[in-house]
PDB file of C-alpha atoms in Angstrom:
ATOM      1  CA  MET A1477     -22.605  -5.487 -17.592  1.00 40.00           C
ATOM      2  CA  LEU A1478     -19.603  -3.638 -16.147  1.00 45.00           C
ATOM      3  CA  SER A1479     -17.413  -2.142 -18.680  1.00 45.00           C
ATOM      4  CA  PHE A1480     -13.346  -1.512 -18.273  1.00 44.00           C
ATOM      5  CA  GLY A1481     -11.891  -0.630 -21.167  1.00 38.00           C
ATOM      6  CA  GLY A1482     -14.407  -2.756 -23.572  1.00 32.00           C
ATOM      7  CA  ARG A1483     -13.873  -5.662 -20.735  1.00 38.00           C
ATOM      8  CA  HIS A1484     -16.583  -6.895 -18.751  1.00 44.00           C
ATOM      9  CA  ILE A1485     -15.372  -7.147 -15.403  1.00 42.00           C
ATOM     10  CA  TRP A1486     -19.139  -8.913 -13.935  1.00 41.00           C
ATOM     11  CA  ALA A1487     -19.181 -11.353 -16.755  1.00 40.00           C
ATOM     12  CA  LEU A1488     -15.270 -12.277 -16.138  1.00 42.00           C
ATOM     13  CA  SER A1489     -15.754 -12.914 -12.696  1.00 47.00           C
ATOM     14  CA  HIS A1490     -19.323 -14.386 -12.835  1.00 49.00           C
ATOM     15  CA  GLY A1491     -19.700 -17.583 -10.974  1.00 57.00           C
ATOM     16  CA  MET A1492     -15.825 -17.597  -9.223  1.00 80.00           C
ATOM     17  CA  VAL A1493     -16.159 -17.936  -5.870  1.00 86.00           C
ATOM     18  CA  PRO A1494     -13.454 -15.493  -3.736  1.00 88.00           C
ATOM     19  CA  LEU A1495     -10.687 -18.006  -2.762  1.00 88.00           C
ATOM     20  CA  ALA A1496     -11.417 -16.608   0.873  1.00 89.00           C
ATOM     21  CA  ILE A1497     -14.973 -17.978   0.946  1.00 91.00           C
ATOM     22  CA  LEU A1498     -13.726 -21.617  -0.354  1.00 90.00           C
ATOM     23  CA  ARG A1499     -10.783 -21.716   2.457  1.00 91.00           C
ATOM     24  CA  ILE A1500     -13.678 -21.558   5.195  1.00 92.00           C
ATOM     25  CA  GLU A1501     -13.460 -24.340   7.279  1.00 92.00           C
ATOM     26  CA  ASN A1502     -16.411 -24.751   8.776  1.00 93.00           C
ATOM     27  CA  GLU A1503     -18.823 -26.587   5.971  1.00 94.00           C
ATOM     28  CA  ALA A1504     -22.144 -25.087   6.777  1.00 94.00           C
ATOM     29  CA  ASP A1505     -20.549 -21.430   6.949  1.00 94.00           C
ATOM     30  CA  ARG A1506     -19.013 -21.985   3.607  1.00 93.00           C
ATOM     31  CA  ALA A1507     -21.781 -23.164   2.067  1.00 95.00           C
ATOM     32  CA  PHE A1508     -23.608 -19.927   3.695  1.00 95.00           C
ATOM     33  CA  MET A1509     -21.210 -17.644   2.230  1.00 94.00           C
ATOM     34  CA  GLN A1510     -21.188 -19.207  -1.286  1.00 94.00           C
ATOM     35  CA  LYS A1511     -24.944 -18.820  -1.608  1.00 94.00           C
ATOM     36  CA  LEU A1512     -24.543 -14.933  -0.246  1.00 95.00           C
ATOM     37  CA  TYR A1513     -21.684 -14.429  -2.478  1.00 94.00           C
ATOM     38  CA  LEU A1514     -23.645 -15.668  -5.790  1.00 93.00           C
ATOM     39  CA  ASP A1515     -27.161 -13.998  -4.704  1.00 93.00           C
ATOM     40  CA  TYR A1516     -25.268 -10.538  -4.286  1.00 92.00           C
ATOM     41  CA  GLU A1517     -22.282 -11.053  -6.965  1.00 92.00           C
ATOM     42  CA  ARG A1518     -23.785  -8.874  -9.263  1.00 90.00           C
ATOM     43  CA  MET A1519     -24.480  -6.234  -7.073  1.00 90.00           C
ATOM     44  CA  LEU A1520     -21.438  -6.161  -5.059  1.00 92.00           C
ATOM     45  CA  TYR A1521     -19.398  -5.593  -8.744  1.00 91.00           C
ATOM     46  CA  THR A1522     -22.257  -2.834  -9.271  1.00 89.00           C
ATOM     47  CA  ARG A1523     -21.730  -1.035  -6.475  1.00 88.00           C
ATOM     48  CA  ALA A1524     -17.897  -0.766  -6.410  1.00 90.00           C
ATOM     49  CA  SER A1525     -17.698   0.187  -9.780  1.00 89.00           C
ATOM     50  CA  ARG A1526     -19.893   3.371  -9.215  1.00 85.00           C
ATOM     51  CA  ILE A1527     -17.147   3.953  -7.060  1.00 85.00           C
ATOM     52  CA  LEU A1528     -14.081   3.008  -8.243  1.00 87.00           C
ATOM     53  CA  LYS A1529     -12.835   3.243 -11.996  1.00 80.00           C
ATOM     54  CA  ASN A1530     -10.058   0.798 -12.389  1.00 84.00           C
ATOM     55  CA  LYS A1531     -11.371  -2.779 -12.754  1.00 87.00           C
ATOM     56  CA  ASN A1532      -8.450  -4.200 -10.688  1.00 87.00           C
ATOM     57  CA  ASP A1533      -9.779  -1.974  -7.573  1.00 88.00           C
ATOM     58  CA  VAL A1534     -13.258  -3.360  -8.239  1.00 90.00           C
ATOM     59  CA  GLU A1535     -11.943  -6.894  -7.941  1.00 90.00           C
ATOM     60  CA  ASP A1536      -9.687  -6.239  -4.864  1.00 90.00           C
ATOM     61  CA  ALA A1537     -12.917  -4.121  -2.893  1.00 91.00           C
ATOM     62  CA  VAL A1538     -15.520  -6.857  -3.521  1.00 92.00           C
ATOM     63  CA  ASN A1539     -12.805  -9.628  -2.256  1.00 92.00           C
ATOM     64  CA  SER A1540     -12.184  -7.462   0.575  1.00 92.00           C
ATOM     65  CA  ALA A1541     -15.731  -7.154   1.159  1.00 93.00           C
ATOM     66  CA  CYS A1542     -15.828 -10.494   1.288  1.00 93.00           C
ATOM     67  CA  VAL A1543     -13.403 -10.988   3.665  1.00 92.00           C
ATOM     68  CA  LYS A1544     -15.146  -8.516   6.024  1.00 92.00           C
ATOM     69  CA  LEU A1545     -18.739 -10.478   5.625  1.00 94.00           C
ATOM     70  CA  ILE A1546     -16.828 -13.846   6.362  1.00 93.00           C
ATOM     71  CA  SER A1547     -15.964 -12.173   9.882  1.00 92.00           C
ATOM     72  CA  LYS A1548     -19.536 -11.402  10.334  1.00 90.00           C
ATOM     73  CA  ILE A1549     -21.034 -14.996   9.223  1.00 92.00           C
ATOM     74  CA  SER A1550     -22.651 -15.332  12.678  1.00 92.00           C
ATOM     75  CA  LEU A1551     -24.489 -12.120  12.778  1.00 90.00           C
ATOM     76  CA  LEU A1552     -24.971 -12.396   8.520  1.00 91.00           C
ATOM     77  CA  LYS A1553     -27.370 -15.606   9.880  1.00 92.00           C
ATOM     78  CA  THR A1554     -29.507 -13.639  11.793  1.00 91.00           C
ATOM     79  CA  LEU A1555     -30.579 -11.160   9.745  1.00 86.00           C
ATOM     80  CA  ASP A1556     -33.672 -11.115   7.221  1.00 87.00           C
ATOM     81  CA  ARG A1557     -33.524 -10.727   3.645  1.00 84.00           C
ATOM     82  CA  ASP A1558     -33.906  -6.653   3.921  1.00 82.00           C
ATOM     83  CA  ALA A1559     -31.475  -6.554   6.450  1.00 83.00           C
ATOM     84  CA  LEU A1560     -28.713  -8.773   5.066  1.00 87.00           C
ATOM     85  CA  SER A1561     -29.024  -6.789   1.754  1.00 86.00           C
ATOM     86  CA  ALA A1562     -28.532  -3.538   3.464  1.00 84.00           C
ATOM     87  CA  TYR A1563     -25.869  -5.037   5.262  1.00 85.00           C
ATOM     88  CA  VAL A1564     -24.134  -6.249   2.452  1.00 90.00           C
ATOM     89  CA  VAL A1565     -24.421  -3.068   0.230  1.00 87.00           C
ATOM     90  CA  THR A1566     -23.177  -0.841   3.308  1.00 86.00           C
ATOM     91  CA  THR A1567     -19.813  -3.314   3.431  1.00 89.00           C
ATOM     92  CA  ILE A1568     -19.153  -3.003  -0.097  1.00 90.00           C
ATOM     93  CA  VAL A1569     -19.863   0.718  -0.458  1.00 87.00           C
ATOM     94  CA  ASN A1570     -17.631   1.301   2.582  1.00 86.00           C
ATOM     95  CA  THR A1571     -14.734  -0.922   1.427  1.00 89.00           C
ATOM     96  CA  SER A1572     -14.717   0.907  -2.245  1.00 89.00           C
ATOM     97  CA  PHE A1573     -14.797   4.556  -0.388  1.00 85.00           C
ATOM     98  CA  ASN A1574     -11.746   2.955   1.532  1.00 84.00           C
ATOM     99  CA  PHE A1575      -9.872   1.884  -1.930  1.00 84.00           C
ATOM    100  CA  SER A1576     -11.109   5.248  -3.492  1.00 81.00           C
ATOM    101  CA  LYS A1577      -9.391   6.941  -0.640  1.00 77.00           C
ATOM    102  CA  LYS A1578      -6.328   4.923  -0.262  1.00 75.00           C
ATOM    103  CA  ARG A1579      -5.811   5.860  -4.319  1.00 69.00           C
ATOM    104  CA  SER A1580      -6.240   9.623  -3.378  1.00 66.00           C
ATOM    105  CA  ARG A1581      -3.728   9.764  -0.876  1.00 62.00           C
ATOM    106  CA  GLU A1582      -1.439   8.399  -3.468  1.00 55.00           C
ATOM    107  CA  SER A1583      -2.298  11.358  -5.735  1.00 53.00           C
ATOM    108  CA  ALA A1584      -0.018  14.756  -5.463  1.00 42.00           C
ATOM    109  CA  HIS A1585      -3.169  16.518  -5.245  1.00 46.00           C
ATOM    110  CA  THR A1586      -4.819  14.763  -1.626  1.00 46.00           C
ATOM    111  CA  TYR A1587      -4.600  17.687   0.402  1.00 48.00           C
ATOM    112  CA  LYS A1588      -6.229  20.114  -2.021  1.00 53.00           C
ATOM    113  CA  ALA A1589      -9.106  17.610  -2.828  1.00 49.00           C
ATOM    114  CA  GLU A1590      -9.888  17.039   1.127  1.00 50.00           C
ATOM    115  CA  GLU A1591      -9.801  20.947   1.343  1.00 55.00           C
ATOM    116  CA  GLU A1592     -12.494  21.145  -1.096  1.00 54.00           C
ATOM    117  CA  VAL A1593     -14.190  18.201   0.227  1.00 54.00           C
ATOM    118  CA  PHE A1594     -14.587  19.967   3.480  1.00 54.00           C
ATOM    119  CA  GLU A1595     -15.728  23.252   2.363  1.00 56.00           C
ATOM    120  CA  ARG A1596     -18.441  21.468   0.411  1.00 55.00           C
ATOM    121  CA  VAL A1597     -19.418  20.187   3.981  1.00 55.00           C
ATOM    122  CA  HIS A1598     -19.011  23.957   5.354  1.00 51.00           C
ATOM    123  CA  ALA A1599     -21.304  25.261   2.995  1.00 53.00           C
ATOM    124  CA  SER A1600     -24.047  22.475   2.953  1.00 52.00           C
ATOM    125  CA  THR A1601     -24.037  22.337   6.527  1.00 47.00           C
ATOM    126  CA  PRO A1602     -26.910  24.690   8.306  1.00 48.00           C
ATOM    127  CA  PRO A1603     -26.492  27.032  11.359  1.00 47.00           C
ATOM    128  CA  PRO A1604     -25.029  26.403  14.277  1.00 44.00           C
ATOM    129  CA  ASP A1605     -23.188  23.149  12.742  1.00 48.00           C
ATOM    130  CA  GLU A1606     -21.788  25.753   9.770  1.00 46.00           C
ATOM    131  CA  HIS A1607     -19.645  27.913  12.503  1.00 43.00           C
ATOM    132  CA  PHE A1608     -18.464  24.683  14.500  1.00 43.00           C
ATOM    133  CA  ILE A1609     -17.420  22.682  11.244  1.00 43.00           C
ATOM    134  CA  ALA A1610     -15.743  25.669   9.534  1.00 44.00           C
ATOM    135  CA  SER A1611     -13.537  26.109  12.591  1.00 43.00           C
ATOM    136  CA  ALA A1612     -12.409  22.574  12.779  1.00 43.00           C
ATOM    137  CA  GLN A1613      -9.169  21.096  11.474  1.00 52.00           C
ATOM    138  CA  LEU A1614      -9.821  19.011   8.187  1.00 56.00           C
ATOM    139  CA  GLU A1615      -7.871  15.849   9.815  1.00 59.00           C
ATOM    140  CA  ALA A1616      -9.788  15.878  12.749  1.00 68.00           C
ATOM    141  CA  LEU A1617     -12.788  16.203  10.712  1.00 71.00           C
ATOM    142  CA  TYR A1618     -12.014  13.429   8.575  1.00 68.00           C
ATOM    143  CA  GLN A1619     -11.359  11.320  11.623  1.00 72.00           C
ATOM    144  CA  ALA A1620     -14.679  12.077  13.156  1.00 78.00           C
ATOM    145  CA  VAL A1621     -16.548  11.089   9.845  1.00 78.00           C
ATOM    146  CA  VAL A1622     -14.704   7.702  10.101  1.00 77.00           C
ATOM    147  CA  GLN A1623     -16.137   7.466  13.847  1.00 83.00           C
ATOM    148  CA  LEU A1624     -19.829   7.772  12.523  1.00 85.00           C
ATOM    149  CA  PRO A1625     -22.181   4.756  12.085  1.00 86.00           C
ATOM    150  CA  ASP A1626     -21.118   3.088   8.867  1.00 82.00           C
ATOM    151  CA  ARG A1627     -24.074   4.192   6.739  1.00 85.00           C
ATOM    152  CA  GLU A1628     -23.917   7.797   8.078  1.00 86.00           C
ATOM    153  CA  SER A1629     -20.062   7.855   6.964  1.00 83.00           C
ATOM    154  CA  SER A1630     -21.023   6.158   3.498  1.00 82.00           C
ATOM    155  CA  ILE A1631     -23.601   9.089   3.027  1.00 85.00           C
ATOM    156  CA  MET A1632     -21.300  11.751   4.322  1.00 83.00           C
ATOM    157  CA  ARG A1633     -18.698  10.745   2.113  1.00 77.00           C
ATOM    158  CA  MET A1634     -20.891  10.180  -0.987  1.00 76.00           C
ATOM    159  CA  LYS A1635     -22.137  13.704  -0.028  1.00 78.00           C
ATOM    160  CA  TYR A1636     -19.212  15.454   0.566  1.00 73.00           C
ATOM    161  CA  TYR A1637     -16.376  13.490  -1.255  1.00 66.00           C
ATOM    162  CA  ASP A1638     -18.211  12.766  -4.412  1.00 64.00           C
ATOM    163  CA  GLY A1639     -20.239  15.472  -4.735  1.00 70.00           C
ATOM    164  CA  MET A1640     -23.301  13.253  -5.101  1.00 75.00           C
ATOM    165  CA  GLY A1641     -26.836  14.362  -5.293  1.00 81.00           C
ATOM    166  CA  ASP A1642     -29.440  13.096  -2.408  1.00 86.00           C
ATOM    167  CA  ALA A1643     -31.235  11.008  -5.324  1.00 86.00           C
ATOM    168  CA  GLU A1644     -28.319   9.222  -6.530  1.00 82.00           C
ATOM    169  CA  ILE A1645     -27.155   8.220  -3.352  1.00 83.00           C
ATOM    170  CA  ALA A1646     -30.585   7.052  -2.348  1.00 84.00           C
ATOM    171  CA  SER A1647     -30.593   5.133  -5.707  1.00 82.00           C
ATOM    172  CA  LEU A1648     -27.186   3.400  -4.730  1.00 77.00           C
ATOM    173  CA  LEU A1649     -27.996   2.491  -1.319  1.00 81.00           C
ATOM    174  CA  GLY A1650     -31.339   1.347  -2.688  1.00 82.00           C
ATOM    175  CA  ILE A1651     -33.187   3.445  -0.047  1.00 86.00           C
ATOM    176  CA  LYS A1652     -35.625   6.637  -0.288  1.00 88.00           C
ATOM    177  CA  PRO A1653     -34.265  10.008  -1.195  1.00 88.00           C
ATOM    178  CA  ASP A1654     -36.000  11.474   2.110  1.00 91.00           C
ATOM    179  CA  SER A1655     -33.956   8.763   4.236  1.00 91.00           C
ATOM    180  CA  ILE A1656     -31.248  10.505   2.643  1.00 90.00           C
ATOM    181  CA  ARG A1657     -31.887  13.612   4.419  1.00 90.00           C
ATOM    182  CA  VAL A1658     -32.824  12.115   7.811  1.00 91.00           C
ATOM    183  CA  TYR A1659     -29.119  10.327   7.815  1.00 90.00           C
ATOM    184  CA  LEU A1660     -27.295  13.345   6.959  1.00 89.00           C
ATOM    185  CA  SER A1661     -29.138  15.485   9.770  1.00 90.00           C
ATOM    186  CA  ARG A1662     -28.336  12.649  12.319  1.00 90.00           C
ATOM    187  CA  ALA A1663     -24.601  12.597  11.042  1.00 88.00           C
ATOM    188  CA  ARG A1664     -24.339  15.932  11.279  1.00 88.00           C
ATOM    189  CA  LYS A1665     -25.301  15.793  15.277  1.00 89.00           C
ATOM    190  CA  HIS A1666     -22.890  12.824  15.488  1.00 89.00           C
ATOM    191  CA  LEU A1667     -20.106  14.343  13.859  1.00 85.00           C
ATOM    192  CA  LYS A1668     -20.392  17.614  16.388  1.00 85.00           C
ATOM    193  CA  ASP A1669     -20.913  15.371  19.228  1.00 87.00           C
ATOM    194  CA  ILE A1670     -17.826  13.446  18.441  1.00 84.00           C
ATOM    195  CA  MET A1671     -15.734  16.595  17.278  1.00 79.00           C
ATOM    196  CA  GLN A1672     -16.833  18.359  20.982  1.00 81.00           C
ATOM    197  CA  ARG A1673     -15.599  14.978  22.871  1.00 82.00           C
ATOM    198  CA  THR A1674     -12.504  15.168  20.834  1.00 73.00           C
ATOM    199  CA  GLU A1675     -11.712  18.658  21.892  1.00 70.00           C
ATOM    200  CA  VAL A1676     -12.784  18.017  25.454  1.00 63.00           C
ATOM    201  CA  ASP A1677     -10.333  15.101  25.681  1.00 66.00           C
ATOM    202  CA  GLU A1678      -7.438  17.082  24.361  1.00 62.00           C
ATOM    203  CA  LYS A1679      -7.839  19.918  26.858  1.00 62.00           C
ATOM    204  CA  ALA A1680      -7.971  17.111  29.456  1.00 59.00           C
TER     205      ALA A1680
END
């Protein structure tokens, strides 16, 4: 059970379907989302709580993730169980990281934190990417990370923002550690391509 200051957030919220789901007009869609929420409710809170430390932020992230999932009902209905689970996990992880970044921006130490993050990217990225990333502006690099595919973006942020290890990330996302290294390799390549395209556009 998830505990924040002695209170168990999942237990307190258990069975309480978000209002956004209850407001879905189409009965079949509403029933689908209610079942999906109840099936994944505990996982949603567990994943969010590993990233966010404030119980209110966890609640907000779960509700926001549900709103995003509602907008993808047509797609969700076509996915098999494994793909659906992966999609829900990616959605809550991305949403939680967005909330976490929003909070960090409110801190007076945001710039220093981002600088340290991208120093870790630089230190962990093998040649020839190392020189390229080292020469990039921090804001431009962050914007490039945001443009990565959802799974790659999530893993990059967990790796370099939170300093998490491959095994920890794999456990959080429910995939094998070897897969994390594959995703990171792809993300670095995509990141370099995005940055190069951006540089060309700016010169045009």
